[in-house]
mmCIF file of C-alpha atoms in Angstrom:
data_model
loop_
_atom_site.group_PDB
_atom_site.id
_atom_site.type_symbol
_atom_site.label_atom_id
_atom_site.label_comp_id
_atom_site.label_asym_id
_atom_site.label_seq_id
_atom_site.Cartn_x
_atom_site.Cartn_y
_atom_site.Cartn_z
ATOM 1 C CA UNK A 1 -24.081 -5.524 -2.427
ATOM 2 C CA UNK A 2 -21.805 -2.964 -3.226
ATOM 3 C CA UNK A 3 -18.197 -3.673 -3.497
ATOM 4 C CA UNK A 4 -16.674 -1.268 -6.292
ATOM 5 C CA UNK A 5 -13.223 0.093 -5.392
ATOM 6 C CA UNK A 6 -14.241 3.399 -6.080
ATOM 7 C CA UNK A 7 -16.766 3.036 -3.125
ATOM 8 C CA UNK A 8 -14.306 1.653 -0.783
ATOM 9 C CA UNK A 9 -12.289 4.244 -1.600
ATOM 10 C CA UNK A 10 -14.962 6.985 -0.809
ATOM 11 C CA UNK A 11 -15.872 5.195 2.148
ATOM 12 C CA UNK A 12 -12.596 4.944 3.599
ATOM 13 C CA UNK A 13 -12.321 8.821 3.185
ATOM 14 C CA UNK A 14 -15.431 9.417 4.925
ATOM 15 C CA UNK A 15 -14.077 7.717 7.889
ATOM 16 C CA UNK A 16 -15.777 4.793 7.558
ATOM 17 C CA UNK A 17 -14.317 1.102 7.542
ATOM 18 C CA UNK A 18 -13.355 -0.284 4.315
ATOM 19 C CA UNK A 19 -15.889 -3.320 5.152
ATOM 20 C CA UNK A 20 -18.844 -0.582 5.376
ATOM 21 C CA UNK A 21 -18.926 -0.595 1.914
ATOM 22 C CA UNK A 22 -19.735 -4.380 1.489
ATOM 23 C CA UNK A 23 -22.393 -3.793 4.215
ATOM 24 C CA UNK A 24 -23.764 -0.395 3.461
ATOM 25 C CA UNK A 25 -27.142 -1.293 4.887
ATOM 26 C CA UNK A 26 -25.477 -0.811 8.275
ATOM 27 C CA UNK A 27 -24.431 2.662 7.439
ATOM 28 C CA UNK A 28 -27.944 3.431 6.284
ATOM 29 C CA UNK A 29 -30.027 1.980 9.432
ATOM 30 C CA UNK A 30 -28.204 4.661 11.689
ATOM 31 C CA UNK A 31 -30.572 7.527 11.691
ATOM 32 C CA UNK A 32 -29.674 11.546 11.231
ATOM 33 C CA UNK A 33 -30.978 11.806 14.792
ATOM 34 C CA UNK A 34 -28.326 9.315 16.188
ATOM 35 C CA UNK A 35 -25.305 10.941 14.545
ATOM 36 C CA UNK A 36 -26.787 14.488 15.520
ATOM 37 C CA UNK A 37 -26.917 12.992 19.257
ATOM 38 C CA UNK A 38 -23.229 11.315 19.240
ATOM 39 C CA UNK A 39 -21.557 14.356 17.469
ATOM 40 C CA UNK A 40 -21.833 16.454 20.502
ATOM 41 C CA UNK A 41 -20.269 13.678 22.705
ATOM 42 C CA UNK A 42 -16.742 13.616 21.070
ATOM 43 C CA UNK A 43 -14.602 15.328 22.482
ATOM 44 C CA UNK A 44 -11.168 16.649 21.274
ATOM 45 C CA UNK A 45 -8.952 13.863 22.891
ATOM 46 C CA UNK A 46 -11.489 10.984 21.201
ATOM 47 C CA UNK A 47 -11.465 12.908 18.130
ATOM 48 C CA UNK A 48 -7.492 12.750 17.916
ATOM 49 C CA UNK A 49 -7.537 8.927 19.177
ATOM 50 C CA UNK A 50 -10.553 8.347 16.000
ATOM 51 C CA UNK A 51 -7.316 10.248 13.814
ATOM 52 C CA UNK A 52 -5.001 7.676 14.810
ATOM 53 C CA UNK A 53 -6.829 4.844 13.976
ATOM 54 C CA UNK A 54 -8.667 6.253 11.028
ATOM 55 C CA UNK A 55 -4.847 6.403 9.891
ATOM 56 C CA UNK A 56 -4.019 2.833 10.548
ATOM 57 C CA UNK A 57 -7.847 1.505 9.033
ATOM 58 C CA UNK A 58 -6.799 3.645 5.855
ATOM 59 C CA UNK A 59 -3.349 1.984 5.463
ATOM 60 C CA UNK A 60 -5.293 -1.533 6.017
ATOM 61 C CA UNK A 61 -7.885 -0.395 3.392
ATOM 62 C CA UNK A 62 -5.223 0.172 1.090
ATOM 63 C CA UNK A 63 -3.590 -3.205 1.556
ATOM 64 C CA UNK A 64 -7.280 -4.582 0.919
ATOM 65 C CA UNK A 65 -7.437 -2.556 -2.322
ATOM 66 C CA UNK A 66 -4.190 -3.909 -3.721
ATOM 67 C CA UNK A 67 -5.678 -7.260 -3.156
ATOM 68 C CA UNK A 68 -8.884 -6.397 -4.559
ATOM 69 C CA UNK A 69 -7.474 -5.028 -7.462
ATOM 70 C CA UNK A 70 -5.019 -7.741 -7.960
ATOM 71 C CA UNK A 71 -7.743 -10.133 -7.999
ATOM 72 C CA UNK A 72 -9.602 -8.512 -10.498
ATOM 73 C CA UNK A 73 -6.779 -8.388 -12.918
ATOM 74 C CA UNK A 74 -6.222 -12.180 -12.096
ATOM 75 C CA UNK A 75 -9.831 -13.053 -13.163
ATOM 76 C CA UNK A 76 -8.959 -10.901 -16.363
ATOM 77 C CA UNK A 77 -11.045 -7.548 -16.133
ATOM 78 C CA UNK A 78 -9.955 -4.502 -16.000
ATOM 79 C CA UNK A 79 -10.748 -2.266 -13.085
ATOM 80 C CA UNK A 80 -12.869 0.135 -14.673
ATOM 81 C CA UNK A 81 -14.691 -2.591 -16.580
ATOM 82 C CA UNK A 82 -15.245 -4.769 -13.174
ATOM 83 C CA UNK A 83 -16.886 -1.467 -12.015
ATOM 84 C CA UNK A 84 -18.912 -0.385 -14.925
ATOM 85 C CA UNK A 85 -20.557 -3.785 -14.751
ATOM 86 C CA UNK A 86 -20.837 -3.697 -10.709
ATOM 87 C CA UNK A 87 -22.358 -0.421 -10.947
ATOM 88 C CA UNK A 88 -24.844 -1.755 -13.643
ATOM 89 C CA UNK A 89 -26.156 -4.678 -11.311
ATOM 90 C CA UNK A 90 -26.411 -2.276 -8.315
ATOM 91 C CA UNK A 91 -28.107 0.793 -10.112
ATOM 92 C CA UNK A 92 -31.237 -0.091 -12.206
ATOM 93 C CA UNK A 93 -31.332 3.028 -14.319
ATOM 94 C CA UNK A 94 -27.636 2.203 -15.533
ATOM 95 C CA UNK A 95 -26.719 -0.572 -18.158
ATOM 96 C CA UNK A 96 -24.001 -1.856 -19.573
ATOM 97 C CA UNK A 97 -23.128 -4.351 -22.572
ATOM 98 C CA UNK A 98 -21.435 -7.077 -21.007
ATOM 99 C CA UNK A 99 -20.075 -10.362 -22.311
ATOM 100 C CA UNK A 100 -21.359 -13.905 -20.964
ATOM 101 C CA UNK A 101 -17.093 -14.223 -20.340
ATOM 102 C CA UNK A 102 -17.388 -11.009 -18.486
ATOM 103 C CA UNK A 103 -20.387 -11.635 -16.391
ATOM 104 C CA UNK A 104 -18.579 -15.087 -15.512
ATOM 105 C CA UNK A 105 -15.234 -12.988 -14.583
ATOM 106 C CA UNK A 106 -17.325 -10.381 -12.882
ATOM 107 C CA UNK A 107 -19.194 -12.971 -10.418
ATOM 108 C CA UNK A 108 -15.669 -15.109 -9.831
ATOM 109 C CA UNK A 109 -14.376 -11.761 -8.877
ATOM 110 C CA UNK A 110 -17.186 -11.334 -6.211
ATOM 111 C CA UNK A 111 -16.881 -14.303 -4.919
ATOM 112 C CA UNK A 112 -13.181 -13.542 -4.247
ATOM 113 C CA UNK A 113 -14.310 -10.600 -2.636
ATOM 114 C CA UNK A 114 -16.750 -12.027 -0.594
ATOM 115 C CA UNK A 115 -14.387 -14.634 1.068
ATOM 116 C CA UNK A 116 -11.860 -11.938 1.729
ATOM 117 C CA UNK A 117 -14.740 -9.801 3.810
ATOM 118 C CA UNK A 118 -14.598 -11.963 7.072
ATOM 119 C CA UNK A 119 -11.201 -11.632 7.249
ATOM 120 C CA UNK A 120 -10.960 -7.951 6.137
ATOM 121 C CA UNK A 121 -13.665 -7.447 9.099
ATOM 122 C CA UNK A 122 -11.851 -8.865 11.622
ATOM 123 C CA UNK A 123 -8.727 -6.813 10.865
ATOM 124 C CA UNK A 124 -10.255 -3.694 10.920
ATOM 125 C CA UNK A 125 -12.236 -4.508 14.205
ATOM 126 C CA UNK A 126 -8.588 -5.509 15.472
ATOM 127 C CA UNK A 127 -6.952 -2.387 14.951
ATOM 128 C CA UNK A 128 -9.558 -0.230 16.273
ATOM 129 C CA UNK A 129 -10.042 -2.411 19.513
ATOM 130 C CA UNK A 130 -6.096 -2.157 19.882
ATOM 131 C CA UNK A 131 -6.304 1.523 19.600
ATOM 132 C CA UNK A 132 -8.856 2.137 22.136
ATOM 133 C CA UNK A 133 -12.062 2.240 20.704
ATOM 134 C CA UNK A 134 -14.891 -0.151 19.855
ATOM 135 C CA UNK A 135 -16.335 -0.662 16.245
ATOM 136 C CA UNK A 136 -19.843 1.009 17.269
ATOM 137 C CA UNK A 137 -18.025 4.116 18.848
ATOM 138 C CA UNK A 138 -15.549 4.124 15.598
ATOM 139 C CA UNK A 139 -18.924 4.235 13.228
ATOM 140 C CA UNK A 140 -20.518 6.346 15.438
ATOM 141 C CA UNK A 141 -17.337 8.856 14.910
ATOM 142 C CA UNK A 142 -17.300 8.464 11.641
ATOM 143 C CA UNK A 143 -20.924 8.995 10.856
ATOM 144 C CA UNK A 144 -20.884 11.976 13.030
ATOM 145 C CA UNK A 145 -17.962 13.175 10.793
ATOM 146 C CA UNK A 146 -20.254 12.769 7.768
ATOM 147 C CA UNK A 147 -22.897 15.013 9.126
ATOM 148 C CA UNK A 148 -21.259 17.976 11.054
ATOM 149 C CA UNK A 149 -19.090 20.355 9.258
ATOM 150 C CA UNK A 150 -17.321 21.742 12.156
ATOM 151 C CA UNK A 151 -16.636 18.082 13.410
ATOM 152 C CA UNK A 152 -14.645 17.563 10.099
ATOM 153 C CA UNK A 153 -12.649 20.859 10.328
ATOM 154 C CA UNK A 154 -11.895 19.922 13.799
ATOM 155 C CA UNK A 155 -10.770 16.303 12.542
ATOM 156 C CA UNK A 156 -9.047 18.071 9.139
ATOM 157 C CA UNK A 157 -7.083 20.256 11.720
ATOM 158 C CA UNK A 158 -6.056 17.277 13.815
ATOM 159 C CA UNK A 159 -4.937 15.420 10.604
ATOM 160 C CA UNK A 160 -2.769 18.015 9.564
ATOM 161 C CA UNK A 161 -1.107 18.322 12.957
ATOM 162 C CA UNK A 162 -0.534 14.773 12.763
ATOM 163 C CA UNK A 163 0.836 14.663 9.287
ATOM 164 C CA UNK A 164 3.205 17.814 9.999
ATOM 165 C CA UNK A 165 4.795 16.041 13.184
ATOM 166 C CA UNK A 166 4.812 12.694 11.439
ATOM 167 C CA UNK A 167 2.811 11.312 14.382
ATOM 168 C CA UNK A 168 1.869 7.575 13.311
ATOM 169 C CA UNK A 169 -0.772 6.435 16.042
#
């Protein structure tokens, strides 16, 4: 289970839901051929709709990150220290010296973050569906974006136009 804020940020920027970092196995189960088939089926209109949803998901993700950082601080850990311990737990090659107290605090944070997960997932899914996409389609477009450079450029162009016009949704 990977719940580092750094990873959540990276995935959000890549266009995947924040909770995708908690359940990364979902993203890894989509074979490349699936994403390759999807990318040719994404119209400019759909990509524009995705861009609007992506902005809203990103805003919700930032709110969730603030809550997560608050939980980490409330447990008495620094964000960087939490990430170091989490990385060592996730990666057998990484090692970190952590006291029993730090490990207890880390475990408490993970417990709180796991409690947040269902609510966050529900919020993200609601945002996506209220804006005209299904969760599966949102994930499919996000995966295609990760693998298709020309689609990424098209998406960046749409996002720049949205920012210049001050469009929100």
